[in-house]
Amino acid sequence: MDGVPRVPDQRRPAPGNAPEELRPHFSVLGPVRAWHGADQLPMGSPQQRALLAALLLRAGRTATSHELIDALWGDEPPSQALAAVRTYASRLRKVLPAGVLVSESGGYAIAVSEGALDLALAEDLSAEAEKARGVGDLCQARSLVNKALGLWDGEPLANIPGPYAETERTRLDEWRLQLLESRLDMDLEVGCHAEAVSELTALTAAHPLRERLRELLMLALYRSGRQAEALAVYADTRRLLDDELGVDPRPGLKELQQRILQADPALAEPSAATPEPAAAVVRPAQLPATVPDFTGRASFVSELSDILSAAEGRVMAVSALAGIGGVGKTTLAVHVAHVARTHFPDGQLYVDLQGAGARAAEPETVLGAFLRALGTADSAIPDSLEERAALYRSVLDGRRVLVVLDNARDAAQVRPLLPGMEGCAALVTSRIRMVDLAGAHLVDLDVMSPEEALLLFTRIVGEERVQSERKAALDVVAACGFLPLAIRIAASRLAARRTWTVSTLAAKLADERRRLDELQAGDLAVKATFELGYGQLEPAQARAFRLLGLADGPDLSLAAAAAVLDLPVEETEDLLEMLVDTSLVESAAPGRYRYHDLVRLYARACAERELPPAEREEALSRLLDFYLATAAGVYALERPGDRLVDHLAPTAYAGLSFDDRHKALGWLYTEANCLLACAQQASKGTSLRRAVDLLWASQDLAESGANSKQYEAVALSARDAAQSAGDTRTEARARTTITNVHLVAGRYDIADEEARLAALLATAAGDPTPVYWASNDRGIIALNQGRYADADEHLLRAIDGARADKSRPNEASALCNLSRMHLFMGHTSRAIDLAQQGIDIYDRIGHTLRLANAQYALGIALTQAGRHAEAMEQLGEALHKFETNRQRLWEGTAHFRIAQAHLSAESSAQAAQHAEQALAIGCIGGDRTRAHVLTTLGKALSRLGQTDRARACWHESLSLYEQCGAAEADAVRKLLAPLPAA
């Protein structure tokens, strides 16, 4: 009887044969419900309704028991899952009319008649709307879409548990948004822009990162005569995308802004309704042209072609080519893709992932481009990486497409871009071997053999010119290190100069004045190739090329480059743009420039060869001065009244100045990698003191979370260098910066030792500033370790030192820390008073950033005093300031304290929410603070009745406490102890 459906013994008319008014109908675009005629049927427990939903969403297809178990429980099914599924099915069968729920082939299916499921009806209405829009009937299309939207009744699959329901809920929510965008687009087309503004305003508030809604709102506002508001929407969107995602608005939004600025007449009125062509299957053909003189690599071409041609019937064929820059990875990949393209009749996708540069292509951006190339409308493309990847795989399902991912950074960049479907294939090129790309066939591409290299040279230059000078030609390709890129550049130059002989080119390459003394083979041959372009530079351009290559950072801003060259910004920009034109320098972004990594090595070799050491050192010294002077200015703007800037090493080169603290802070974080690279580079030479002062002035980077590890590495290197040089003053300052790093990470014992040594060394060197900084830090450490008498001693000493230096912010900081010490001792009123003193000082001097720390301290004290509303007000203001100042770790710590306040106020749900945010962001204090957060979260969850999850939190917090030897471990053990038997 295999394959024969089993039907109930009591046979009744099938649903499709019943009168219309008696047929069962169902809803999933809201609560999952069923009706028989006008009567709503009882669908039972949430799990039972989850089973019904899983069957309804399969549109009549049979779902196996295993699929249903996975839909209801995912990876953690109960031991009796199969029995439970059968029970739910049995109960549903009793409620539903006969013949609706059928069992077959070890699974179940729901027989639903046409128009009896709201989702199917909505899909039909949407399809009809597309047809109407395609023939220009916008009124009918809008009406149909509105009918489809009207079928939603709140959240789809409301209150249905299980991973399958969650996935489908997300899909249905996204589809509803796409329908709304489509209808609003048509609203604007028919001139209903004023009416659309209100709805679009609400939608953009609910979905702030959805750029299509922002675009529609801008257009609606503009057509309503509200141009300034339309432009403000763009400004808000740009700022939001930069803050949240670090990206710019998509090109369509930028173009709309420009058209609004230019008052484009075509925007003023709705476009005439024109029928859209019927959707056709799009077959992208994006492969770049293969080079006509492709040479050699026969074994690789055969190997890769065989793998790609065998993709049919396999889940996915992935080949990854690795090799140094210029070895011909892209040329080989494109050539092989052309050879194999007949095996991929549904298209070929290509993208340069720019992995060798400082700003590699983002996977979500690439997926958006791929989806458009595959025929997906902009309005249908979701925002998140995960959703785009899922849609990408869905679009490729059933197609045979070849994807070429060129110049990849790493496997993490590649994974979301892999097709993942049977019959598709991917060809990846990268400078690294992608050993962590599961299932990939790895190919290591080396330089050409001498025979292949000579053949490539001959094909470009011409047989006639090479044949008579074969030895000279061999000298040329050998000087190029047999690297394809170098050979191609050299041969192309010769081909373009008919008066040159091959011997002329060979002599140029052999000239010691034109080549690096250490030129050997491999990547050094690339530098020799660059000499051909370098030799064409004017003297000022060549000087700029040499000097700018000395800096270690990933790129250079225009202002930093001007410091290196000691030239005005305008003249510097002209030189850099000329270098960009010669392809020796890349334009990383407006106002920023970078070298290809191999070109930078070549530029440094030129500098070492052609510039005296003093000139090179002066250039880097000016760069260090620029960063130190600017960072000191940022510090002073952020911390008015702080005397640290008065104690930093003087600079001979001026930095940038800012009148807006947000711009100043933006500069610091934008330049973080370059600034720290400069400090690292300077710590190896005679500029060590200024390098350490640069670290001290940019200490916000240690607390940001994003740059903490790099900051720590540089600080440790500077400390060791100062110690080796016997420079006690600089070593004390370096240890002060390291103390802060360890404090942020919660490594209190190490931090205390660094602070102790910093104070001793600074005292011996007659440098008082690190002394009272160390006292404050040691007071914080003693507080966290429960050594309250030591804390009191250190903090009082810090207050005295700050007052002696007339550094009011440092005094306020120590007062706030002293407040916490009194709080631990149970002196709540005194703690509140001390924190308020700190706030008063910060208020008087206009100190915004550290005012947040004072409000944080006051909020903790108010929480302990039971003044919850006041506590949450102070902590909320602190949180806002931390967010504004990009102090991510302090932001997370503030969420933790707000969670504690909510827990104390019996607001368990809010406590859990803020604790989760603290965990997601991270906190000052490292693993120890994470353990605090987990303990708080567990308490909140326990009060919410989620005891299993609460205990899981406590187990993790106990493990963290035990690892760092914290006394709080005992309290968590008590929480985990089983309750005594009743």
PDB file of C-alpha atoms in Angstrom, residues 638-639 661 703 812-813 816 820 835 838-843 846-860 871 873-887 890-891 893-894 897:
ATOM      1  CA  GLU A 638      35.853  66.830  25.344  1.00  0.00           C
ATOM      2  CA  ARG A 639      37.264  67.516  28.825  1.00  0.00           C
ATOM      3  CA  ARG A 661      32.806  68.341  19.832  1.00  0.00           C
ATOM      4  CA  GLU A 703      37.390  52.507  26.196  1.00  0.00           C
ATOM      5  CA  ALA A 812      35.385  65.215  40.230  1.00  0.00           C
ATOM      6  CA  SER A 813      36.286  61.754  38.951  1.00  0.00           C
ATOM      7  CA  CYS A 816      32.540  59.980  42.140  1.00  0.00           C
ATOM      8  CA  ARG A 820      30.955  54.301  45.204  1.00  0.00           C
ATOM      9  CA  ALA A 835      28.380  61.950  43.490  1.00  0.00           C
ATOM     10  CA  GLY A 838      31.206  65.505  41.173  1.00  0.00           C
ATOM     11  CA  ILE A 839      28.212  66.453  39.015  1.00  0.00           C
ATOM     12  CA  ASP A 840      28.360  70.039  40.256  1.00  0.00           C
ATOM     13  CA  ILE A 841      32.028  70.328  39.235  1.00  0.00           C
ATOM     14  CA  TYR A 842      31.385  68.882  35.777  1.00  0.00           C
ATOM     15  CA  ASP A 843      28.383  71.166  35.315  1.00  0.00           C
ATOM     16  CA  GLY A 846      30.853  72.235  30.954  1.00  0.00           C
ATOM     17  CA  HIS A 847      32.324  68.740  30.911  1.00  0.00           C
ATOM     18  CA  THR A 848      29.894  66.557  28.981  1.00  0.00           C
ATOM     19  CA  LEU A 849      31.629  63.186  28.675  1.00  0.00           C
ATOM     20  CA  ARG A 850      32.700  62.718  32.286  1.00  0.00           C
ATOM     21  CA  LEU A 851      29.418  64.211  33.503  1.00  0.00           C
ATOM     22  CA  ALA A 852      27.994  60.940  32.246  1.00  0.00           C
ATOM     23  CA  ASN A 853      30.294  59.037  34.623  1.00  0.00           C
ATOM     24  CA  ALA A 854      29.142  61.214  37.523  1.00  0.00           C
ATOM     25  CA  GLN A 855      25.477  60.677  36.657  1.00  0.00           C
ATOM     26  CA  TYR A 856      26.254  56.973  36.411  1.00  0.00           C
ATOM     27  CA  ALA A 857      27.692  57.011  39.952  1.00  0.00           C
ATOM     28  CA  LEU A 858      24.723  58.989  41.280  1.00  0.00           C
ATOM     29  CA  GLY A 859      22.292  56.615  39.578  1.00  0.00           C
ATOM     30  CA  ILE A 860      23.892  53.628  41.325  1.00  0.00           C
ATOM     31  CA  ALA A 871      18.072  56.607  39.586  1.00  0.00           C
ATOM     32  CA  GLU A 873      16.591  59.360  35.163  1.00  0.00           C
ATOM     33  CA  GLN A 874      20.289  59.812  36.010  1.00  0.00           C
ATOM     34  CA  LEU A 875      21.314  56.526  34.396  1.00  0.00           C
ATOM     35  CA  GLY A 876      19.229  57.283  31.312  1.00  0.00           C
ATOM     36  CA  GLU A 877      20.972  60.630  30.867  1.00  0.00           C
ATOM     37  CA  ALA A 878      24.349  58.952  31.346  1.00  0.00           C
ATOM     38  CA  LEU A 879      23.440  56.334  28.744  1.00  0.00           C
ATOM     39  CA  HIS A 880      22.510  59.026  26.233  1.00  0.00           C
ATOM     40  CA  LYS A 881      25.827  60.813  26.749  1.00  0.00           C
ATOM     41  CA  PHE A 882      27.800  57.579  26.384  1.00  0.00           C
ATOM     42  CA  GLU A 883      25.958  56.839  23.139  1.00  0.00           C
ATOM     43  CA  THR A 884      26.575  60.359  21.825  1.00  0.00           C
ATOM     44  CA  ASN A 885      30.280  60.106  22.632  1.00  0.00           C
ATOM     45  CA  ARG A 886      30.626  56.625  21.079  1.00  0.00           C
ATOM     46  CA  GLN A 887      31.673  55.045  24.364  1.00  0.00           C
ATOM     47  CA  TRP A 890      30.307  52.503  28.937  1.00  0.00           C
ATOM     48  CA  GLU A 891      27.020  52.400  27.049  1.00  0.00           C
ATOM     49  CA  THR A 893      27.680  49.255  31.424  1.00  0.00           C
ATOM     50  CA  ALA A 894      24.970  51.891  31.769  1.00  0.00           C
ATOM     51  CA  ARG A 897      23.019  49.574  35.871  1.00  0.00           C
TER      52      ARG A 897
END
